[in-house]
């Protein structure tokens, strides 16, 4: 146990001598010191492992957050692209509707110029003209043929003017 007294130390001193006892004591002290150093090193390694584990957990969380952020940004970008595509298609359709309304208006203006000034007048309210325009627009060909048969040129013009106003309003938005 590293002491010069005790029954083992006395027996060793008697059999081997003082110098052997001193050598034995030095060897025991060195072993104890090395054991303490090994224990301390073990504690440091254990502490280092704990710190490394915490660092790895934090890095894993940060990686997951970055991945989730990337997925969110891609989803947002994809949704924005879809919205832009829909808006462009709607705008294109509105431009087509506007051109159709302008073409109908010019055709009706030509028809009105040919008809006499004393012909029947359209006294329908604008909301009625809008409703009639929507009703005719769901028919094949935009309802042109049916409108020509059912309405006078002034009535057709009023309906087309209302559709033109609506198309211009939508196009302006």
mmCIF file of C-alpha atoms in Angstrom:
data_model
loop_
_atom_site.group_PDB
_atom_site.id
_atom_site.type_symbol
_atom_site.label_atom_id
_atom_site.label_comp_id
_atom_site.label_asym_id
_atom_site.label_seq_id
_atom_site.Cartn_x
_atom_site.Cartn_y
_atom_site.Cartn_z
ATOM 1 C CA UNK A 1 0.000 0.000 0.000
ATOM 2 C CA UNK A 2 3.061 2.263 -0.321
ATOM 3 C CA UNK A 3 3.964 2.537 3.429
ATOM 4 C CA UNK A 4 7.191 1.506 5.146
ATOM 5 C CA UNK A 5 5.276 0.112 8.100
ATOM 6 C CA UNK A 6 2.906 -2.798 8.332
ATOM 7 C CA UNK A 7 3.274 -6.595 8.305
ATOM 8 C CA UNK A 8 3.876 -6.885 4.541
ATOM 9 C CA UNK A 9 6.472 -4.121 4.540
ATOM 10 C CA UNK A 10 8.271 -5.761 7.490
ATOM 11 C CA UNK A 11 8.303 -9.179 5.772
ATOM 12 C CA UNK A 12 9.585 -7.630 2.493
ATOM 13 C CA UNK A 13 12.290 -5.690 4.335
ATOM 14 C CA UNK A 14 13.351 -8.830 6.208
ATOM 15 C CA UNK A 15 13.509 -11.009 3.067
ATOM 16 C CA UNK A 16 14.653 -8.552 0.402
ATOM 17 C CA UNK A 17 16.175 -5.617 2.207
ATOM 18 C CA UNK A 18 15.614 -1.882 2.566
ATOM 19 C CA UNK A 19 16.344 -0.984 -1.055
ATOM 20 C CA UNK A 20 13.811 -3.523 -2.353
ATOM 21 C CA UNK A 21 11.193 -2.131 0.052
ATOM 22 C CA UNK A 22 11.870 1.398 -1.212
ATOM 23 C CA UNK A 23 11.599 0.204 -4.828
ATOM 24 C CA UNK A 24 8.337 -1.536 -4.035
ATOM 25 C CA UNK A 25 6.919 1.595 -2.395
ATOM 26 C CA UNK A 26 7.911 3.731 -5.401
ATOM 27 C CA UNK A 27 6.293 1.192 -7.786
ATOM 28 C CA UNK A 28 3.043 1.160 -5.756
ATOM 29 C CA UNK A 29 2.933 4.977 -5.647
ATOM 30 C CA UNK A 30 3.503 5.126 -9.431
ATOM 31 C CA UNK A 31 0.676 2.628 -9.989
ATOM 32 C CA UNK A 32 -1.651 4.645 -7.757
ATOM 33 C CA UNK A 33 -0.721 7.862 -9.548
ATOM 34 C CA UNK A 34 -1.258 6.263 -12.967
ATOM 35 C CA UNK A 35 -4.602 4.849 -11.831
ATOM 36 C CA UNK A 36 -5.698 8.333 -10.686
ATOM 37 C CA UNK A 37 -4.540 9.850 -13.998
ATOM 38 C CA UNK A 38 -6.442 7.147 -15.908
ATOM 39 C CA UNK A 39 -9.569 7.871 -13.839
ATOM 40 C CA UNK A 40 -9.215 11.626 -14.530
ATOM 41 C CA UNK A 41 -8.669 10.976 -18.248
ATOM 42 C CA UNK A 42 -11.760 8.760 -18.255
ATOM 43 C CA UNK A 43 -13.824 11.578 -16.707
ATOM 44 C CA UNK A 44 -12.510 14.031 -19.318
ATOM 45 C CA UNK A 45 -13.333 11.640 -22.163
ATOM 46 C CA UNK A 46 -16.796 11.111 -20.706
ATOM 47 C CA UNK A 47 -17.285 14.895 -20.454
ATOM 48 C CA UNK A 48 -15.955 15.325 -23.993
ATOM 49 C CA UNK A 49 -18.347 12.659 -25.250
ATOM 50 C CA UNK A 50 -21.232 14.466 -23.579
ATOM 51 C CA UNK A 51 -20.204 17.786 -25.145
ATOM 52 C CA UNK A 52 -19.734 16.143 -28.546
ATOM 53 C CA UNK A 53 -23.180 14.524 -28.252
ATOM 54 C CA UNK A 54 -24.738 17.908 -27.433
ATOM 55 C CA UNK A 55 -22.950 19.510 -30.396
ATOM 56 C CA UNK A 56 -24.168 16.727 -32.690
ATOM 57 C CA UNK A 57 -27.755 17.133 -31.415
ATOM 58 C CA UNK A 58 -27.600 20.872 -32.033
ATOM 59 C CA UNK A 59 -26.143 20.344 -35.521
ATOM 60 C CA UNK A 60 -28.877 17.805 -36.278
ATOM 61 C CA UNK A 61 -31.572 20.282 -35.174
ATOM 62 C CA UNK A 62 -30.016 23.044 -37.292
ATOM 63 C CA UNK A 63 -29.829 20.724 -40.305
ATOM 64 C CA UNK A 64 -33.476 19.770 -39.879
ATOM 65 C CA UNK A 65 -34.456 23.449 -39.578
ATOM 66 C CA UNK A 66 -32.519 24.285 -42.747
ATOM 67 C CA UNK A 67 -34.125 21.375 -44.578
ATOM 68 C CA UNK A 68 -37.601 22.408 -43.430
ATOM 69 C CA UNK A 69 -36.843 26.010 -44.447
ATOM 70 C CA UNK A 70 -35.759 24.882 -47.907
ATOM 71 C CA UNK A 71 -38.891 22.783 -48.301
ATOM 72 C CA UNK A 72 -41.031 25.732 -47.208
ATOM 73 C CA UNK A 73 -39.275 28.091 -49.643
ATOM 74 C CA UNK A 74 -39.664 25.620 -52.532
ATOM 75 C CA UNK A 75 -43.347 25.115 -51.695
ATOM 76 C CA UNK A 76 -43.872 28.888 -51.501
ATOM 77 C CA UNK A 77 -42.048 29.382 -54.801
ATOM 78 C CA UNK A 78 -44.045 26.585 -56.440
ATOM 79 C CA UNK A 79 -47.346 28.032 -55.164
ATOM 80 C CA UNK A 80 -46.350 31.493 -56.357
ATOM 81 C CA UNK A 81 -45.498 30.129 -59.808
ATOM 82 C CA UNK A 82 -48.862 28.354 -59.990
ATOM 83 C CA UNK A 83 -50.639 31.561 -58.968
ATOM 84 C CA UNK A 84 -48.727 33.550 -61.564
ATOM 85 C CA UNK A 85 -49.584 31.011 -64.262
ATOM 86 C CA UNK A 86 -53.272 31.168 -63.323
ATOM 87 C CA UNK A 87 -53.191 34.965 -63.363
ATOM 88 C CA UNK A 88 -51.550 35.008 -66.790
ATOM 89 C CA UNK A 89 -54.130 32.580 -68.165
ATOM 90 C CA UNK A 90 -56.968 34.636 -66.686
ATOM 91 C CA UNK A 91 -55.467 37.821 -68.126
ATOM 92 C CA UNK A 92 -55.150 36.180 -71.556
ATOM 93 C CA UNK A 93 -58.784 35.061 -71.378
ATOM 94 C CA UNK A 94 -59.881 38.553 -70.351
ATOM 95 C CA UNK A 95 -58.020 40.045 -73.305
ATOM 96 C CA UNK A 96 -59.736 37.571 -75.627
ATOM 97 C CA UNK A 97 -63.124 38.452 -74.098
ATOM 98 C CA UNK A 98 -62.359 42.150 -74.500
ATOM 99 C CA UNK A 99 -61.487 41.697 -78.167
ATOM 100 C CA UNK A 100 -64.681 39.696 -78.732
ATOM 101 C CA UNK A 101 -66.763 42.399 -77.066
ATOM 102 C CA UNK A 102 -65.103 45.098 -79.194
ATOM 103 C CA UNK A 103 -65.719 43.066 -82.366
ATOM 104 C CA UNK A 104 -69.391 42.576 -81.435
ATOM 105 C CA UNK A 105 -69.732 46.255 -80.682
ATOM 106 C CA UNK A 106 -68.335 47.308 -84.038
ATOM 107 C CA UNK A 107 -70.664 44.830 -85.783
ATOM 108 C CA UNK A 108 -73.647 46.194 -83.864
ATOM 109 C CA UNK A 109 -72.682 49.792 -84.537
ATOM 110 C CA UNK A 110 -72.670 48.953 -88.243
ATOM 111 C CA UNK A 111 -76.115 47.327 -87.876
ATOM 112 C CA UNK A 112 -77.450 50.333 -85.968
ATOM 113 C CA UNK A 113 -76.208 52.761 -88.581
ATOM 114 C CA UNK A 114 -78.105 50.843 -91.238
ATOM 115 C CA UNK A 115 -81.374 50.739 -89.221
ATOM 116 C CA UNK A 116 -83.629 53.771 -89.142
ATOM 117 C CA UNK A 117 -83.463 56.292 -86.342
ATOM 118 C CA UNK A 118 -87.152 55.719 -85.521
ATOM 119 C CA UNK A 119 -86.637 51.981 -84.739
ATOM 120 C CA UNK A 120 -87.322 50.492 -81.320
ATOM 121 C CA UNK A 121 -85.168 51.761 -78.457
ATOM 122 C CA UNK A 122 -83.645 49.730 -75.636
ATOM 123 C CA UNK A 123 -85.020 50.887 -72.318
ATOM 124 C CA UNK A 124 -83.658 47.961 -70.278
ATOM 125 C CA UNK A 125 -81.646 48.667 -67.131
ATOM 126 C CA UNK A 126 -77.879 48.047 -67.244
ATOM 127 C CA UNK A 127 -78.241 45.181 -64.771
ATOM 128 C CA UNK A 128 -80.745 43.565 -67.135
ATOM 129 C CA UNK A 129 -78.336 43.988 -70.047
ATOM 130 C CA UNK A 130 -75.555 42.416 -67.958
ATOM 131 C CA UNK A 131 -77.789 39.490 -66.995
ATOM 132 C CA UNK A 132 -78.830 38.959 -70.606
ATOM 133 C CA UNK A 133 -75.209 39.117 -71.720
ATOM 134 C CA UNK A 134 -74.218 36.462 -69.173
ATOM 135 C CA UNK A 135 -77.148 34.297 -70.205
ATOM 136 C CA UNK A 136 -76.257 34.500 -73.887
ATOM 137 C CA UNK A 137 -72.527 34.006 -73.239
ATOM 138 C CA UNK A 138 -73.080 30.490 -71.888
ATOM 139 C CA UNK A 139 -74.641 29.448 -75.177
ATOM 140 C CA UNK A 140 -72.436 27.975 -77.916
ATOM 141 C CA UNK A 141 -70.576 30.663 -79.847
ATOM 142 C CA UNK A 142 -71.235 33.202 -77.099
ATOM 143 C CA UNK A 143 -74.942 33.306 -78.023
ATOM 144 C CA UNK A 144 -74.367 35.558 -81.054
ATOM 145 C CA UNK A 145 -76.840 33.715 -83.246
ATOM 146 C CA UNK A 146 -79.572 33.703 -80.574
ATOM 147 C CA UNK A 147 -79.009 37.393 -79.734
ATOM 148 C CA UNK A 148 -79.314 38.301 -83.417
ATOM 149 C CA UNK A 149 -82.670 36.543 -83.631
ATOM 150 C CA UNK A 150 -84.178 37.667 -80.314
ATOM 151 C CA UNK A 151 -82.937 41.232 -79.839
ATOM 152 C CA UNK A 152 -83.044 44.400 -81.857
ATOM 153 C CA UNK A 153 -79.713 45.943 -82.844
ATOM 154 C CA UNK A 154 -80.058 48.586 -80.075
ATOM 155 C CA UNK A 155 -80.740 45.899 -77.488
ATOM 156 C CA UNK A 156 -77.785 43.859 -78.737
ATOM 157 C CA UNK A 157 -75.640 46.970 -78.606
ATOM 158 C CA UNK A 158 -76.688 47.662 -75.022
ATOM 159 C CA UNK A 159 -75.872 44.062 -74.020
ATOM 160 C CA UNK A 160 -72.513 44.179 -75.806
ATOM 161 C CA UNK A 161 -71.693 47.594 -74.317
ATOM 162 C CA UNK A 162 -72.341 46.178 -70.850
ATOM 163 C CA UNK A 163 -70.104 43.181 -71.613
ATOM 164 C CA UNK A 164 -67.421 45.523 -72.943
ATOM 165 C CA UNK A 165 -67.548 47.628 -69.771
ATOM 166 C CA UNK A 166 -67.274 44.485 -67.647
ATOM 167 C CA UNK A 167 -64.357 43.117 -69.712
ATOM 168 C CA UNK A 168 -62.528 46.468 -69.529
ATOM 169 C CA UNK A 169 -63.076 46.610 -65.768
ATOM 170 C CA UNK A 170 -61.710 43.104 -65.322
ATOM 171 C CA UNK A 171 -58.774 43.811 -67.632
ATOM 172 C CA UNK A 172 -57.945 46.960 -65.665
ATOM 173 C CA UNK A 173 -57.756 44.923 -62.429
#
